[in-house]
Amino acid sequence: MVGLNHYLVLSTILFCIGIFGVLTRRNAIGILMSIELMFNAVNINFVAFSKFVTPTDFVGQIFAIFVITIAAAEATVGLAIVLLIYRNFKGINVDNINIMKW
Amino acid sequence: MTYQLLLPQIFLFLWAILIFIIDFVRKEKKHNLAYVALLGIVITTVLVLTSQKGELFGGMFQADSFSAYFNLIFLLTGFLTIASSVEFTQRLPSNKGEYFGLILLSMVGMMFLASAGDLLTLYVSLELTTIPLFVLASYRKDEFKSTEAGLKYLILGGISSALLLFGISLIYGLTGTTFLTEVRTTLIVRFLSTGNVGPALVLGFIFMIAGFGFKLALVPFHMWVPDVYEGAPTPITAFLSVASKATGIAAFLRVFFHAFLIFQVDWVMLMAVLAALAMIIGNIIALLQTNIKRMLAYSSIAQIGYILLGVVAASSRGVSSVAFYTFVYLFANMGAFITAIAFSHKTGSDEIKDYAGLSRRSPALAAMMAVFMLSLVGIPPLAGFMGKYYLFSAAIEQRYIWLVVIAILTSVISLYYYLNVVRQMYFQTSTEESPILMGAALKTALLICVIGVLLLGIYPNIFLNFANQAAMVFHY
């Protein structure tokens, strides 16, 4: 029987993979994909909590739909900015996008 | 249900759409849409001032004195930003109108956020605030620095909202609700019946503080700030440094003072340490900066540390001093950035050493910049002194002596880099003699900032009353 804990472990692993990807990926689109992974980990959390904690209430599921929508909006803007980066820097490797240093 | 409570937000949203439409339809792009946007902000301000108090959608939307106070901060910041963008947009090759529409949309998000009574409203309005800002930060499409700033802001903004969401999901899982008042009552009931609320709540706090920490630019989460501030167009930098931070403060206060004040032992010490780190590291790195935008970026990190003193105090006096200082910070910081905008329009430079001899080139501008710098240090009789005085006294009241000692010591350090600008302007000479010319909009914006700094320093009571009312919203 798959219980709440299984979902939470899955979402935590997914979230950690996302953070790891953000920190280690050198490709800007790879970083954006890792951020999407983090959002999806949160969605699993919300849906699982909605099923197990508040079975009669749909707040968690509605929240997940909002998260998906906003993640899509953010990805749109994100890809547009990556396109600008590509035009300016002739590449999307984040190691090269480092004009400003402290 | 009266949808009248939403009127300021709805109006500003429609006005933003109107600007997009005008910009799309018109053939000749001669006229500047800045004045249309300013008119919209003025009307919205009137609507906010005359609006009623109450709540909508079962408490998801709260219109109270707290939201009205912060709405005024956002509107004023937006007004000053747009007024100081007039010349910037005239130089843009294209997309001159959208710029203002995006600023207004971001402000709509901020105004919703100040009224959030539910974690869902909070998240959606936070994203409405930041997504237009990603676009605005990379607005100079062909400039390398600007696009780099946009990408960095986007990535860090994405991570921060993911962290915040993970925290929200844990709180939801723990309580089964996203309404802040219900979260509070559920947690209290759980605490009274079992004696503890478990590690999940603390984990939720940590994730949410990390999420807000990115927005507020607290110290372990501040890496993006100097780069984004330097790369973004200067009016947007000013907007980010004031409005975006005020948004973070409003959101933090809404969540942590509305829902989690009872459990303050679990998060207040963490905030105290973060405040100390922000003050120490922000002020020390600011000493090394040669670019005025980067210097102001680190100074804004330090300023947020001072603001957190009031949060750490976790009392009604603390919240009112936070609200008051946000206004103080608005005038002084916007003023400093507007001076930098005027200066870089003329000279094309953001380097502090190029400010040499400014007191001879344009004495009025130099004097105003000196006032803003002194206010940021906290020299009486300027606004910064009163603001810091209230913050420090709120922290002392709650026995955070060590934090106040750090705050005072770091204020002394900050004297060096703020006064360095004054020294350059007044005691260094340069061969350049031509004055800095400004448009009417920039002059008005600067004048508003100077009057604000002086007024808040000399008659703080007017604003302090409003700040006290705003602080009454929470139960202590």
PDB file of N, CA, C and O in Angstrom, chain A residues 100-102, chain B residues 149 152-153 155-157 159-160 163 209-230 240 245 273-286 288-289 293-305 308:
ATOM      1  N   MET A 100      29.956  40.520 -14.767  1.00  0.00           N
ATOM      2  CA  MET A 100      30.001  41.266 -13.513  1.00  0.00           C
ATOM      3  C   MET A 100      30.514  40.383 -12.395  1.00  0.00           C
ATOM      4  O   MET A 100      30.018  39.283 -12.178  1.00  0.00           O
ATOM      5  N   LYS A 101      31.536  40.843 -11.732  1.00  0.00           N
ATOM      6  CA  LYS A 101      32.038  40.127 -10.562  1.00  0.00           C
ATOM      7  C   LYS A 101      32.216  41.130  -9.440  1.00  0.00           C
ATOM      8  O   LYS A 101      32.389  42.308  -9.681  1.00  0.00           O
ATOM      9  N   TRP A 102      32.190  40.620  -8.223  1.00  0.00           N
ATOM     10  CA  TRP A 102      32.350  41.556  -7.128  1.00  0.00           C
ATOM     11  C   TRP A 102      33.822  41.812  -6.935  1.00  0.00           C
ATOM     12  O   TRP A 102      34.256  42.809  -6.457  1.00  0.00           O
TER      13      TRP A 102
ATOM     14  N   ALA B 149      21.949  40.265 -16.065  1.00  0.00           N
ATOM     15  CA  ALA B 149      21.189  40.543 -14.844  1.00  0.00           C
ATOM     16  C   ALA B 149      19.847  39.848 -14.897  1.00  0.00           C
ATOM     17  O   ALA B 149      19.403  39.251 -13.897  1.00  0.00           O
ATOM     18  N   LYS B 152      20.279  36.089 -14.237  1.00  0.00           N
ATOM     19  CA  LYS B 152      20.604  35.788 -12.838  1.00  0.00           C
ATOM     20  C   LYS B 152      19.386  35.986 -11.937  1.00  0.00           C
ATOM     21  O   LYS B 152      19.110  35.168 -11.057  1.00  0.00           O
ATOM     22  N   TYR B 153      18.652  37.060 -12.200  1.00  0.00           N
ATOM     23  CA  TYR B 153      17.465  37.334 -11.398  1.00  0.00           C
ATOM     24  C   TYR B 153      16.431  36.231 -11.592  1.00  0.00           C
ATOM     25  O   TYR B 153      15.811  35.770 -10.631  1.00  0.00           O
ATOM     26  N   ILE B 155      16.879  33.036 -12.495  1.00  0.00           N
ATOM     27  CA  ILE B 155      17.238  31.758 -11.883  1.00  0.00           C
ATOM     28  C   ILE B 155      17.062  31.834 -10.368  1.00  0.00           C
ATOM     29  O   ILE B 155      16.434  30.970  -9.752  1.00  0.00           O
ATOM     30  N   LEU B 156      17.590  32.904  -9.771  1.00  0.00           N
ATOM     31  CA  LEU B 156      17.473  33.006  -8.313  1.00  0.00           C
ATOM     32  C   LEU B 156      16.026  33.207  -7.886  1.00  0.00           C
ATOM     33  O   LEU B 156      15.598  32.665  -6.862  1.00  0.00           O
ATOM     34  N   GLY B 157      15.258  33.954  -8.694  1.00  0.00           N
ATOM     35  CA  GLY B 157      13.841  34.135  -8.383  1.00  0.00           C
ATOM     36  C   GLY B 157      13.109  32.804  -8.438  1.00  0.00           C
ATOM     37  O   GLY B 157      12.270  32.506  -7.585  1.00  0.00           O
ATOM     38  N   ILE B 159      14.399  29.770  -7.976  1.00  0.00           N
ATOM     39  CA  ILE B 159      14.778  28.934  -6.823  1.00  0.00           C
ATOM     40  C   ILE B 159      14.058  29.414  -5.574  1.00  0.00           C
ATOM     41  O   ILE B 159      13.539  28.619  -4.786  1.00  0.00           O
ATOM     42  N   SER B 160      14.003  30.748  -5.400  1.00  0.00           N
ATOM     43  CA  SER B 160      13.394  31.254  -4.177  1.00  0.00           C
ATOM     44  C   SER B 160      11.923  30.908  -4.129  1.00  0.00           C
ATOM     45  O   SER B 160      11.407  30.525  -3.079  1.00  0.00           O
ATOM     46  N   LEU B 163      11.590  27.262  -3.149  1.00  0.00           N
ATOM     47  CA  LEU B 163      11.811  27.038  -1.714  1.00  0.00           C
ATOM     48  C   LEU B 163      10.602  27.488  -0.904  1.00  0.00           C
ATOM     49  O   LEU B 163      10.132  26.782  -0.008  1.00  0.00           O
ATOM     50  N   ILE B 209      11.573  30.999   5.230  1.00  0.00           N
ATOM     51  CA  ILE B 209      12.515  32.088   5.485  1.00  0.00           C
ATOM     52  C   ILE B 209      13.542  32.150   4.370  1.00  0.00           C
ATOM     53  O   ILE B 209      13.920  33.228   3.909  1.00  0.00           O
ATOM     54  N   ALA B 210      13.979  30.965   3.867  1.00  0.00           N
ATOM     55  CA  ALA B 210      14.927  30.961   2.750  1.00  0.00           C
ATOM     56  C   ALA B 210      14.278  31.590   1.521  1.00  0.00           C
ATOM     57  O   ALA B 210      14.897  32.394   0.817  1.00  0.00           O
ATOM     58  N   GLY B 211      13.010  31.238   1.276  1.00  0.00           N
ATOM     59  CA  GLY B 211      12.316  31.809   0.125  1.00  0.00           C
ATOM     60  C   GLY B 211      12.196  33.308   0.221  1.00  0.00           C
ATOM     61  O   GLY B 211      12.518  34.045  -0.716  1.00  0.00           O
ATOM     62  N   PHE B 212      11.741  33.791   1.386  1.00  0.00           N
ATOM     63  CA  PHE B 212      11.649  35.242   1.582  1.00  0.00           C
ATOM     64  C   PHE B 212      13.027  35.880   1.608  1.00  0.00           C
ATOM     65  O   PHE B 212      13.190  37.028   1.220  1.00  0.00           O
ATOM     66  N   GLY B 213      14.017  35.112   2.086  1.00  0.00           N
ATOM     67  CA  GLY B 213      15.376  35.647   2.178  1.00  0.00           C
ATOM     68  C   GLY B 213      15.908  36.069   0.824  1.00  0.00           C
ATOM     69  O   GLY B 213      16.589  37.082   0.713  1.00  0.00           O
ATOM     70  N   PHE B 214      15.569  35.305  -0.226  1.00  0.00           N
ATOM     71  CA  PHE B 214      15.997  35.697  -1.568  1.00  0.00           C
ATOM     72  C   PHE B 214      15.351  37.009  -1.974  1.00  0.00           C
ATOM     73  O   PHE B 214      15.991  37.879  -2.557  1.00  0.00           O
ATOM     74  N   LYS B 215      14.059  37.145  -1.668  1.00  0.00           N
ATOM     75  CA  LYS B 215      13.358  38.373  -2.056  1.00  0.00           C
ATOM     76  C   LYS B 215      13.914  39.570  -1.287  1.00  0.00           C
ATOM     77  O   LYS B 215      14.046  40.661  -1.813  1.00  0.00           O
ATOM     78  N   LEU B 216      14.188  39.328   0.004  1.00  0.00           N
ATOM     79  CA  LEU B 216      14.658  40.419   0.851  1.00  0.00           C
ATOM     80  C   LEU B 216      16.154  40.654   0.696  1.00  0.00           C
ATOM     81  O   LEU B 216      16.667  41.639   1.189  1.00  0.00           O
ATOM     82  N   ALA B 217      16.858  39.715   0.043  1.00  0.00           N
ATOM     83  CA  ALA B 217      18.312  39.780  -0.098  1.00  0.00           C
ATOM     84  C   ALA B 217      19.003  39.729   1.260  1.00  0.00           C
ATOM     85  O   ALA B 217      19.841  40.548   1.581  1.00  0.00           O
ATOM     86  N   LEU B 218      18.615  38.746   2.074  1.00  0.00           N
ATOM     87  CA  LEU B 218      19.338  38.515   3.329  1.00  0.00           C
ATOM     88  C   LEU B 218      20.668  37.839   3.016  1.00  0.00           C
ATOM     89  O   LEU B 218      20.872  37.345   1.910  1.00  0.00           O
ATOM     90  N   VAL B 219      21.564  37.769   4.021  1.00  0.00           N
ATOM     91  CA  VAL B 219      22.927  37.484   3.619  1.00  0.00           C
ATOM     92  C   VAL B 219      23.272  36.153   2.966  1.00  0.00           C
ATOM     93  O   VAL B 219      23.860  36.177   1.919  1.00  0.00           O
ATOM     94  N   PRO B 220      22.889  35.020   3.445  1.00  0.00           N
ATOM     95  CA  PRO B 220      23.363  33.875   2.647  1.00  0.00           C
ATOM     96  C   PRO B 220      22.697  33.825   1.267  1.00  0.00           C
ATOM     97  O   PRO B 220      23.129  33.079   0.412  1.00  0.00           O
ATOM     98  N   PHE B 221      21.642  34.600   1.058  1.00  0.00           N
ATOM     99  CA  PHE B 221      20.899  34.538  -0.197  1.00  0.00           C
ATOM    100  C   PHE B 221      21.070  35.816  -1.024  1.00  0.00           C
ATOM    101  O   PHE B 221      20.208  36.179  -1.802  1.00  0.00           O
ATOM    102  N   HIS B 222      22.181  36.520  -0.826  1.00  0.00           N
ATOM    103  CA  HIS B 222      22.281  37.854  -1.430  1.00  0.00           C
ATOM    104  C   HIS B 222      23.123  37.888  -2.685  1.00  0.00           C
ATOM    105  O   HIS B 222      23.285  38.933  -3.278  1.00  0.00           O
ATOM    106  N   MET B 223      23.659  36.715  -3.131  1.00  0.00           N
ATOM    107  CA  MET B 223      24.664  36.743  -4.198  1.00  0.00           C
ATOM    108  C   MET B 223      24.161  37.413  -5.462  1.00  0.00           C
ATOM    109  O   MET B 223      24.940  38.016  -6.190  1.00  0.00           O
ATOM    110  N   TRP B 224      22.864  37.300  -5.733  1.00  0.00           N
ATOM    111  CA  TRP B 224      22.349  37.848  -6.982  1.00  0.00           C
ATOM    112  C   TRP B 224      22.250  39.364  -6.938  1.00  0.00           C
ATOM    113  O   TRP B 224      22.288  40.022  -7.984  1.00  0.00           O
ATOM    114  N   VAL B 225      22.151  39.936  -5.733  1.00  0.00           N
ATOM    115  CA  VAL B 225      21.763  41.341  -5.623  1.00  0.00           C
ATOM    116  C   VAL B 225      22.713  42.302  -6.346  1.00  0.00           C
ATOM    117  O   VAL B 225      22.281  43.050  -7.215  1.00  0.00           O
ATOM    118  N   PRO B 226      24.040  42.275  -6.031  1.00  0.00           N
ATOM    119  CA  PRO B 226      24.903  43.267  -6.678  1.00  0.00           C
ATOM    120  C   PRO B 226      24.920  43.146  -8.197  1.00  0.00           C
ATOM    121  O   PRO B 226      24.893  44.164  -8.890  1.00  0.00           O
ATOM    122  N   ASP B 227      24.945  41.921  -8.717  1.00  0.00           N
ATOM    123  CA  ASP B 227      24.990  41.744 -10.161  1.00  0.00           C
ATOM    124  C   ASP B 227      23.722  42.255 -10.831  1.00  0.00           C
ATOM    125  O   ASP B 227      23.768  42.968 -11.827  1.00  0.00           O
ATOM    126  N   VAL B 228      22.567  41.877 -10.251  1.00  0.00           N
ATOM    127  CA  VAL B 228      21.312  42.313 -10.857  1.00  0.00           C
ATOM    128  C   VAL B 228      21.180  43.823 -10.751  1.00  0.00           C
ATOM    129  O   VAL B 228      20.773  44.498 -11.699  1.00  0.00           O
ATOM    130  N   TYR B 229      21.571  44.377  -9.600  1.00  0.00           N
ATOM    131  CA  TYR B 229      21.442  45.826  -9.424  1.00  0.00           C
ATOM    132  C   TYR B 229      22.346  46.567 -10.392  1.00  0.00           C
ATOM    133  O   TYR B 229      21.995  47.618 -10.898  1.00  0.00           O
ATOM    134  N   GLU B 230      23.541  46.013 -10.639  1.00  0.00           N
ATOM    135  CA  GLU B 230      24.450  46.713 -11.541  1.00  0.00           C
ATOM    136  C   GLU B 230      23.988  46.595 -12.987  1.00  0.00           C
ATOM    137  O   GLU B 230      24.048  47.557 -13.754  1.00  0.00           O
ATOM    138  N   LEU B 240      13.587  47.817  -7.753  1.00  0.00           N
ATOM    139  CA  LEU B 240      13.906  46.550  -7.089  1.00  0.00           C
ATOM    140  C   LEU B 240      14.331  46.783  -5.657  1.00  0.00           C
ATOM    141  O   LEU B 240      13.891  46.088  -4.745  1.00  0.00           O
ATOM    142  N   LYS B 245      11.801  44.986  -2.052  1.00  0.00           N
ATOM    143  CA  LYS B 245      12.102  44.681  -0.647  1.00  0.00           C
ATOM    144  C   LYS B 245      10.905  44.927   0.241  1.00  0.00           C
ATOM    145  O   LYS B 245      10.617  44.129   1.131  1.00  0.00           O
ATOM    146  N   VAL B 273      20.017  36.144  13.804  1.00  0.00           N
ATOM    147  CA  VAL B 273      21.332  35.827  13.232  1.00  0.00           C
ATOM    148  C   VAL B 273      21.422  36.357  11.798  1.00  0.00           C
ATOM    149  O   VAL B 273      22.431  36.942  11.398  1.00  0.00           O
ATOM    150  N   LEU B 274      20.336  36.166  11.028  1.00  0.00           N
ATOM    151  CA  LEU B 274      20.341  36.658   9.646  1.00  0.00           C
ATOM    152  C   LEU B 274      20.493  38.179   9.616  1.00  0.00           C
ATOM    153  O   LEU B 274      21.192  38.732   8.760  1.00  0.00           O
ATOM    154  N   ALA B 275      19.837  38.864  10.566  1.00  0.00           N
ATOM    155  CA  ALA B 275      19.940  40.319  10.613  1.00  0.00           C
ATOM    156  C   ALA B 275      21.383  40.726  10.885  1.00  0.00           C
ATOM    157  O   ALA B 275      21.934  41.624  10.220  1.00  0.00           O
ATOM    158  N   ALA B 276      22.012  40.045  11.855  1.00  0.00           N
ATOM    159  CA  ALA B 276      23.391  40.389  12.199  1.00  0.00           C
ATOM    160  C   ALA B 276      24.305  40.163  10.996  1.00  0.00           C
ATOM    161  O   ALA B 276      25.140  41.018  10.664  1.00  0.00           O
ATOM    162  N   LEU B 277      24.129  39.014  10.309  1.00  0.00           N
ATOM    163  CA  LEU B 277      24.958  38.722   9.137  1.00  0.00           C
ATOM    164  C   LEU B 277      24.765  39.783   8.061  1.00  0.00           C
ATOM    165  O   LEU B 277      25.739  40.255   7.452  1.00  0.00           O
ATOM    166  N   ALA B 278      23.495  40.160   7.828  1.00  0.00           N
ATOM    167  CA  ALA B 278      23.217  41.139   6.769  1.00  0.00           C
ATOM    168  C   ALA B 278      23.910  42.459   7.086  1.00  0.00           C
ATOM    169  O   ALA B 278      24.535  43.069   6.210  1.00  0.00           O
ATOM    170  N   MET B 279      23.840  42.889   8.357  1.00  0.00           N
ATOM    171  CA  MET B 279      24.452  44.173   8.716  1.00  0.00           C
ATOM    172  C   MET B 279      25.962  44.109   8.568  1.00  0.00           C
ATOM    173  O   MET B 279      26.584  45.012   8.025  1.00  0.00           O
ATOM    174  N   ILE B 280      26.568  43.013   9.059  1.00  0.00           N
ATOM    175  CA  ILE B 280      28.030  42.933   9.046  1.00  0.00           C
ATOM    176  C   ILE B 280      28.539  42.802   7.620  1.00  0.00           C
ATOM    177  O   ILE B 280      29.355  43.612   7.143  1.00  0.00           O
ATOM    178  N   ILE B 281      28.046  41.796   6.900  1.00  0.00           N
ATOM    179  CA  ILE B 281      28.613  41.518   5.578  1.00  0.00           C
ATOM    180  C   ILE B 281      28.243  42.607   4.586  1.00  0.00           C
ATOM    181  O   ILE B 281      29.085  43.076   3.812  1.00  0.00           O
ATOM    182  N   GLY B 282      26.977  43.063   4.615  1.00  0.00           N
ATOM    183  CA  GLY B 282      26.573  44.128   3.702  1.00  0.00           C
ATOM    184  C   GLY B 282      27.441  45.358   3.861  1.00  0.00           C
ATOM    185  O   GLY B 282      27.969  45.902   2.883  1.00  0.00           O
ATOM    186  N   ASN B 283      27.647  45.801   5.097  1.00  0.00           N
ATOM    187  CA  ASN B 283      28.420  47.021   5.313  1.00  0.00           C
ATOM    188  C   ASN B 283      29.879  46.844   4.965  1.00  0.00           C
ATOM    189  O   ASN B 283      30.510  47.743   4.417  1.00  0.00           O
ATOM    190  N   ILE B 284      30.443  45.670   5.279  1.00  0.00           N
ATOM    191  CA  ILE B 284      31.888  45.511   5.042  1.00  0.00           C
ATOM    192  C   ILE B 284      32.178  45.413   3.548  1.00  0.00           C
ATOM    193  O   ILE B 284      33.107  46.045   3.045  1.00  0.00           O
ATOM    194  N   ILE B 285      31.356  44.648   2.801  1.00  0.00           N
ATOM    195  CA  ILE B 285      31.647  44.542   1.369  1.00  0.00           C
ATOM    196  C   ILE B 285      31.368  45.870   0.668  1.00  0.00           C
ATOM    197  O   ILE B 285      32.030  46.213  -0.300  1.00  0.00           O
ATOM    198  N   ALA B 286      30.405  46.636   1.190  1.00  0.00           N
ATOM    199  CA  ALA B 286      30.114  47.937   0.575  1.00  0.00           C
ATOM    200  C   ALA B 286      31.334  48.848   0.613  1.00  0.00           C
ATOM    201  O   ALA B 286      31.496  49.710  -0.252  1.00  0.00           O
ATOM    202  N   LEU B 288      34.267  48.200  -0.160  1.00  0.00           N
ATOM    203  CA  LEU B 288      35.214  47.934  -1.239  1.00  0.00           C
ATOM    204  C   LEU B 288      34.704  48.369  -2.597  1.00  0.00           C
ATOM    205  O   LEU B 288      35.424  48.268  -3.585  1.00  0.00           O
ATOM    206  N   GLN B 289      33.445  48.812  -2.685  1.00  0.00           N
ATOM    207  CA  GLN B 289      32.850  49.035  -3.999  1.00  0.00           C
ATOM    208  C   GLN B 289      33.268  50.371  -4.605  1.00  0.00           C
ATOM    209  O   GLN B 289      33.401  51.369  -3.906  1.00  0.00           O
ATOM    210  N   LYS B 293      26.192  51.883  -8.109  1.00  0.00           N
ATOM    211  CA  LYS B 293      25.050  50.970  -8.050  1.00  0.00           C
ATOM    212  C   LYS B 293      25.372  49.750  -7.186  1.00  0.00           C
ATOM    213  O   LYS B 293      24.532  49.274  -6.425  1.00  0.00           O
ATOM    214  N   ARG B 294      26.609  49.242  -7.307  1.00  0.00           N
ATOM    215  CA  ARG B 294      26.985  48.103  -6.469  1.00  0.00           C
ATOM    216  C   ARG B 294      27.097  48.528  -5.010  1.00  0.00           C
ATOM    217  O   ARG B 294      26.724  47.782  -4.104  1.00  0.00           O
ATOM    218  N   MET B 295      27.610  49.738  -4.787  1.00  0.00           N
ATOM    219  CA  MET B 295      27.710  50.235  -3.413  1.00  0.00           C
ATOM    220  C   MET B 295      26.315  50.316  -2.796  1.00  0.00           C
ATOM    221  O   MET B 295      26.090  49.854  -1.667  1.00  0.00           O
ATOM    222  N   LEU B 296      25.357  50.868  -3.558  1.00  0.00           N
ATOM    223  CA  LEU B 296      23.994  50.974  -3.038  1.00  0.00           C
ATOM    224  C   LEU B 296      23.360  49.592  -2.881  1.00  0.00           C
ATOM    225  O   LEU B 296      22.520  49.388  -1.999  1.00  0.00           O
ATOM    226  N   ALA B 297      23.783  48.631  -3.721  1.00  0.00           N
ATOM    227  CA  ALA B 297      23.260  47.271  -3.579  1.00  0.00           C
ATOM    228  C   ALA B 297      23.668  46.692  -2.230  1.00  0.00           C
ATOM    229  O   ALA B 297      22.834  46.179  -1.472  1.00  0.00           O
ATOM    230  N   TYR B 298      24.970  46.784  -1.912  1.00  0.00           N
ATOM    231  CA  TYR B 298      25.410  46.260  -0.614  1.00  0.00           C
ATOM    232  C   TYR B 298      24.825  47.081   0.522  1.00  0.00           C
ATOM    233  O   TYR B 298      24.508  46.545   1.583  1.00  0.00           O
ATOM    234  N   SER B 299      24.686  48.391   0.310  1.00  0.00           N
ATOM    235  CA  SER B 299      24.087  49.195   1.369  1.00  0.00           C
ATOM    236  C   SER B 299      22.647  48.757   1.603  1.00  0.00           C
ATOM    237  O   SER B 299      22.175  48.723   2.734  1.00  0.00           O
ATOM    238  N   SER B 300      21.938  48.365   0.516  1.00  0.00           N
ATOM    239  CA  SER B 300      20.553  47.939   0.720  1.00  0.00           C
ATOM    240  C   SER B 300      20.508  46.609   1.463  1.00  0.00           C
ATOM    241  O   SER B 300      19.568  46.357   2.221  1.00  0.00           O
ATOM    242  N   ILE B 301      21.530  45.762   1.262  1.00  0.00           N
ATOM    243  CA  ILE B 301      21.589  44.517   2.049  1.00  0.00           C
ATOM    244  C   ILE B 301      21.748  44.856   3.527  1.00  0.00           C
ATOM    245  O   ILE B 301      21.099  44.281   4.398  1.00  0.00           O
ATOM    246  N   ALA B 302      22.618  45.834   3.802  1.00  0.00           N
ATOM    247  CA  ALA B 302      22.820  46.233   5.198  1.00  0.00           C
ATOM    248  C   ALA B 302      21.548  46.848   5.772  1.00  0.00           C
ATOM    249  O   ALA B 302      21.184  46.571   6.924  1.00  0.00           O
ATOM    250  N   GLN B 303      20.868  47.677   4.971  1.00  0.00           N
ATOM    251  CA  GLN B 303      19.654  48.333   5.464  1.00  0.00           C
ATOM    252  C   GLN B 303      18.584  47.307   5.841  1.00  0.00           C
ATOM    253  O   GLN B 303      17.851  47.483   6.807  1.00  0.00           O
ATOM    254  N   ILE B 304      18.512  46.218   5.063  1.00  0.00           N
ATOM    255  CA  ILE B 304      17.501  45.207   5.380  1.00  0.00           C
ATOM    256  C   ILE B 304      17.834  44.566   6.727  1.00  0.00           C
ATOM    257  O   ILE B 304      16.943  44.192   7.489  1.00  0.00           O
ATOM    258  N   GLY B 305      19.133  44.497   7.042  1.00  0.00           N
ATOM    259  CA  GLY B 305      19.514  44.000   8.360  1.00  0.00           C
ATOM    260  C   GLY B 305      18.958  44.870   9.463  1.00  0.00           C
ATOM    261  O   GLY B 305      18.434  44.376  10.465  1.00  0.00           O
ATOM    262  N   LEU B 308      15.299  44.288   9.885  1.00  0.00           N
ATOM    263  CA  LEU B 308      14.973  43.049  10.581  1.00  0.00           C
ATOM    264  C   LEU B 308      15.025  43.188  12.101  1.00  0.00           C
ATOM    265  O   LEU B 308      14.419  42.375  12.801  1.00  0.00           O
TER     266      LEU B 308
END
